[in-house]
Short mmCIF file of C-alpha atoms and ligand atoms in Angstrom, two decimals:
data_model
loop_
_atom_site.label_atom_id
_atom_site.label_comp_id
_atom_site.label_asym_id
_atom_site.label_seq_id
_atom_site.Cartn_x
_atom_site.Cartn_y
_atom_site.Cartn_z
CA MET N 110 0.13 -0.21 0.01
CA MET N 111 1.17 3.37 -0.72
CA LYS N 112 2.42 5.38 1.96
CA THR N 113 2.12 9.25 2.32
CA LEU N 114 3.75 11.38 4.76
CA ILE N 115 2.48 14.81 5.28
CA ILE N 116 5.30 17.26 7.12
CA THR N 117 3.63 20.43 8.36
CA GLY N 118 5.03 23.26 10.14
CA THR N 119 2.42 25.64 11.48
CA PRO N 120 1.25 26.33 15.06
CA ARG N 121 -2.36 26.87 13.86
CA LYS N 122 -4.13 23.29 13.92
CA LYS N 123 -7.13 24.44 12.40
CA GLY N 124 -5.32 26.91 9.99
CA HIS N 125 -5.10 27.48 6.03
CA THR N 126 -2.20 25.18 5.76
CA ILE N 127 -4.05 22.20 7.43
CA ALA N 128 -7.18 22.91 5.21
CA MET N 129 -5.01 22.65 1.89
CA ALA N 130 -3.06 19.63 3.21
CA GLU N 131 -6.70 17.60 4.43
CA TYR N 132 -8.10 18.69 0.95
CA LEU N 133 -5.34 16.74 -0.84
CA ALA N 134 -5.13 14.09 1.21
CA GLY N 135 -8.78 12.98 0.86
CA GLN N 136 -8.08 12.33 -2.63
CA LEU N 137 -4.75 10.13 -1.88
CA ASP N 138 -4.89 6.62 -2.11
CA GLY N 139 -3.42 4.27 0.50
CA GLU N 140 -2.12 5.24 3.78
CA VAL N 141 -1.78 8.76 4.86
CA GLU N 142 0.58 9.82 7.96
CA TRP N 143 0.44 13.20 9.49
CA LEU N 144 3.70 14.76 11.14
CA SER N 145 3.76 18.30 12.39
CA VAL N 146 7.23 19.34 12.91
CA ASP N 147 6.14 23.14 14.80
CA ASN N 148 7.93 24.07 17.79
CA ARG N 149 9.55 20.55 18.26
CA LYS N 150 11.60 21.60 21.42
CA ASP N 151 13.08 17.92 21.90
CA ILE N 152 14.90 18.28 18.51
CA THR N 153 18.06 19.60 18.43
CA PRO N 154 19.55 21.91 15.47
CA CYS N 155 22.15 20.35 13.02
CA ARG N 156 25.13 21.77 14.55
CA ASP N 157 27.32 21.21 11.25
CA CYS N 158 29.77 18.64 12.93
CA ARG N 159 29.88 16.92 9.60
CA TYR N 160 29.78 13.40 11.10
CA CYS N 161 27.11 12.53 8.50
CA PHE N 162 29.81 13.54 5.62
CA THR N 163 31.47 10.00 6.71
CA HIS N 164 28.30 8.44 8.52
CA PRO N 165 25.03 7.73 6.47
CA LYS N 166 23.55 8.93 9.92
CA CYS N 167 23.30 11.89 12.16
CA ALA N 168 25.59 12.15 15.21
CA ILE N 169 22.78 13.67 17.37
CA ASP N 170 20.61 10.62 18.87
CA ASP N 171 17.08 12.26 19.64
CA PRO N 172 13.32 11.83 18.39
CA MET N 173 14.67 13.03 14.66
CA ASN N 174 15.38 9.13 14.58
CA GLU N 175 11.82 8.70 14.67
CA ILE N 176 11.07 11.29 11.85
CA TYR N 177 14.14 9.49 9.77
CA ALA N 178 12.32 6.19 9.92
CA LYS N 179 9.06 7.77 8.64
CA LEU N 180 10.76 9.46 6.03
CA ASP N 181 12.67 6.19 4.88
CA ALA N 182 9.49 4.29 4.79
CA ALA N 183 7.34 7.00 2.57
CA ASP N 184 6.45 6.49 -0.66
CA ARG N 185 5.03 10.19 -1.14
CA ILE N 186 6.36 12.99 0.76
CA ILE N 187 4.27 16.47 0.83
CA PHE N 188 5.54 19.38 2.74
CA ALA N 189 2.79 22.11 3.87
CA ALA N 190 3.55 25.14 5.58
CA PRO N 191 2.58 29.08 6.03
CA VAL N 192 5.14 31.51 4.80
CA TYR N 193 6.55 33.67 7.46
CA PHE N 194 8.81 36.33 6.10
CA TYR N 195 9.33 34.91 2.64
CA ASN N 196 10.41 31.15 3.78
CA ILE N 197 9.17 28.46 5.93
CA PRO N 198 8.52 28.98 9.36
CA GLY N 199 12.00 28.90 11.65
CA SER N 200 10.96 26.26 14.23
CA MET N 201 10.32 24.14 11.09
CA LYS N 202 13.49 24.83 9.59
CA ALA N 203 15.27 23.98 12.62
CA VAL N 204 14.02 20.36 12.28
CA LEU N 205 14.36 20.24 8.24
CA ASP N 206 17.77 21.20 8.60
CA ARG N 207 18.59 17.61 9.94
CA LEU N 208 17.99 16.79 6.74
CA GLN N 209 21.67 17.25 5.99
CA VAL N 210 22.42 13.69 6.15
CA TYR N 211 20.30 13.15 2.98
CA TRP N 212 22.38 15.51 1.22
CA ALA N 213 25.78 14.65 2.72
CA ALA N 214 25.10 11.68 0.40
CA ILE N 215 26.49 13.73 -2.24
CA ILE N 216 29.68 13.74 -0.33
CA ARG N 217 29.79 9.91 1.01
CA GLY N 218 29.01 8.71 -2.48
CA GLY N 219 25.60 6.26 -3.60
CA ARG N 220 23.20 9.29 -3.74
CA LYS N 221 20.13 7.57 -4.63
CA GLU N 222 18.32 8.44 -8.22
CA PRO N 223 14.80 10.33 -7.59
CA TYR N 224 12.49 6.76 -6.70
CA ARG N 225 9.62 8.50 -4.97
CA LYS N 226 7.23 11.53 -5.66
CA GLY N 227 7.00 14.75 -3.52
CA ALA N 228 4.54 18.03 -3.57
CA ILE N 229 5.04 20.98 -1.64
CA LEU N 230 1.78 23.30 -0.44
CA LEU N 231 2.28 26.68 0.89
CA VAL N 232 0.37 29.55 2.33
CA GLY N 233 0.73 32.92 2.34
CA GLY N 234 -1.50 35.82 4.25
CA ALA N 235 -0.45 38.65 2.08
CA PRO N 236 -1.95 39.45 -1.39
CA GLU N 237 -0.32 36.84 -4.00
CA SER N 238 2.77 38.46 -5.40
CA GLU N 239 5.67 37.64 -7.58
CA ARG N 240 8.08 36.65 -5.17
CA GLN N 241 5.76 35.41 -2.24
CA PHE N 242 6.65 31.61 -2.43
CA LEU N 243 10.11 31.67 -3.77
CA GLY N 244 12.15 31.58 -0.52
CA ALA N 245 9.85 28.64 0.75
CA SER N 246 9.22 26.62 -2.50
CA THR N 247 13.16 26.82 -2.94
CA THR N 248 13.59 25.65 0.27
CA PHE N 249 11.42 22.94 0.00
CA GLN N 250 12.40 21.73 -3.44
CA TYR N 251 15.82 21.21 -2.61
CA MET N 252 14.70 18.99 0.67
CA LEU N 253 12.80 17.02 -2.10
CA ASP N 254 15.76 16.63 -4.09
CA ASP N 255 17.93 15.19 -1.18
CA LEU N 256 14.92 12.78 -0.21
CA GLY N 257 14.71 11.36 -3.56
CA ALA N 258 11.56 12.44 -4.39
CA VAL N 259 10.08 14.31 -7.63
CA CYS N 260 8.29 17.18 -7.18
CA GLU N 261 5.22 16.64 -8.71
CA GLY N 262 3.53 19.85 -7.93
CA ILE N 263 3.78 23.46 -5.87
CA VAL N 264 0.00 24.54 -5.18
CA THR N 265 0.43 28.03 -3.30
CA MET N 266 -2.50 29.79 -1.81
CA GLY N 267 -1.57 33.60 -1.35
CA GLY N 268 -4.11 36.07 0.08
CA SER N 269 -5.13 34.08 3.16
CA ASP N 270 -5.69 36.79 5.57
CA LYS N 271 -8.87 37.79 3.10
CA LYS N 272 -9.61 34.34 1.92
CA GLY N 273 -9.81 30.72 2.78
CA LEU N 274 -9.86 27.40 0.62
CA ALA N 275 -13.73 27.14 0.68
CA GLU N 276 -13.68 30.54 -1.04
CA ARG N 277 -11.02 29.13 -3.48
CA PRO N 278 -12.30 26.83 -6.47
CA ASP N 279 -8.94 27.93 -8.38
CA VAL N 280 -6.76 26.47 -5.32
CA ARG N 281 -8.83 23.13 -5.02
CA LYS N 282 -8.32 22.69 -8.85
CA LYS N 283 -4.97 23.00 -8.69
CA LEU N 284 -4.89 20.55 -5.34
CA ASP N 285 -7.06 18.31 -7.74
CA GLU N 286 -4.66 18.17 -10.23
CA LEU N 287 -1.93 17.65 -8.02
CA ALA N 288 -3.53 14.50 -6.24
CA GLU N 289 -4.12 12.55 -9.85
CA ARG N 290 -0.51 13.05 -10.47
CA LEU N 291 0.50 11.82 -6.96
CA CYS N 292 -1.71 8.72 -7.43
CA GLN N 293 -0.66 8.02 -11.34
CA ASN N 294 0.66 4.52 -11.40
CA GLY N 295 0.45 4.68 -7.61
CA SER N 296 -0.43 1.07 -6.49
CA ASP N 297 1.91 -0.19 -9.39
CA ASN N 298 4.85 1.49 -7.50
C1 FMN S 375 5.76 35.65 11.68
C2 FMN S 375 5.16 35.78 10.46
C3 FMN S 375 5.50 36.24 9.17
C4 FMN S 375 4.81 35.96 7.90
N1 FMN S 375 5.43 36.34 6.74
C5 FMN S 375 4.72 36.37 5.58
C6 FMN S 375 5.00 36.73 4.65
O1 FMN S 375 6.47 36.72 4.32
N2 FMN S 375 4.48 36.51 3.48
C7 FMN S 375 3.01 36.36 3.15
O2 FMN S 375 2.10 36.45 2.34
N3 FMN S 375 2.49 35.84 4.83
C8 FMN S 375 3.21 35.93 5.56
N4 FMN S 375 2.46 35.48 7.12
C9 FMN S 375 1.06 35.30 6.86
C10 FMN S 375 1.17 33.86 6.84
O3 FMN S 375 1.66 33.26 5.76
C11 FMN S 375 -0.38 33.63 7.09
O4 FMN S 375 -1.16 33.96 8.76
C12 FMN S 375 -1.14 32.22 6.71
O5 FMN S 375 -2.29 31.97 6.92
C13 FMN S 375 -0.57 31.26 7.96
O6 FMN S 375 -1.09 30.01 7.37
P1 FMN S 375 -1.97 29.16 8.55
O7 FMN S 375 -3.45 29.31 8.46
O8 FMN S 375 -1.46 27.80 8.12
O9 FMN S 375 -0.89 28.78 9.94
C14 FMN S 375 3.20 35.87 8.09
C15 FMN S 375 2.90 35.31 9.23
C16 FMN S 375 3.52 35.34 10.79
C17 FMN S 375 2.92 34.79 12.13
#
């Protein structure tokens, strides 16, 4: 059965990010697991100690180990977050900087070819503008690359201070299309 891991980074449990992710999740086949990485005080930020340059694991032994296991088991990885000052929220990034161990496969050797699917969902309170999602989408795209996931789409919803998903048929349509791409050949892979 296909396993989708949805990683969210918002403190607002009934906010726009969760609404978008729930709408998408409702259309996915297989099993969907939710993982919030907001305000994870139990996870130490990356120290750039470079242990992972020579070992395929992180030197820090903390609950990030459970997240690595979830990431390794996923067939699809979805990142979902609001933009805070043009990037992903700091508390989410502090956790995701620990993905350095996946990036470091470039240095260790044996980096895997892309073998699974990914997607990115982003929300911004301000009216839609050209560079609104550039920082956050660049960050997530590089993370998906390092995780061996092909980005099947980036769906953004600007203007969330005024309108939510219920009033945004355009965004819902993009999520429908993304769900279709994520499910294509799903059960064969
Ligand atoms: C610290 C902070 C910084 C923010 N910076 C931006 C920004 O740069 N661009 C933007 O469009 N919205 C910005 N916002 C608004 C959030 O993106 C908006 O409130 C969003 O709907 C929150 O998503 P949520 O409902 O899933 O929590 C910011 C909000 C906070 C709290």
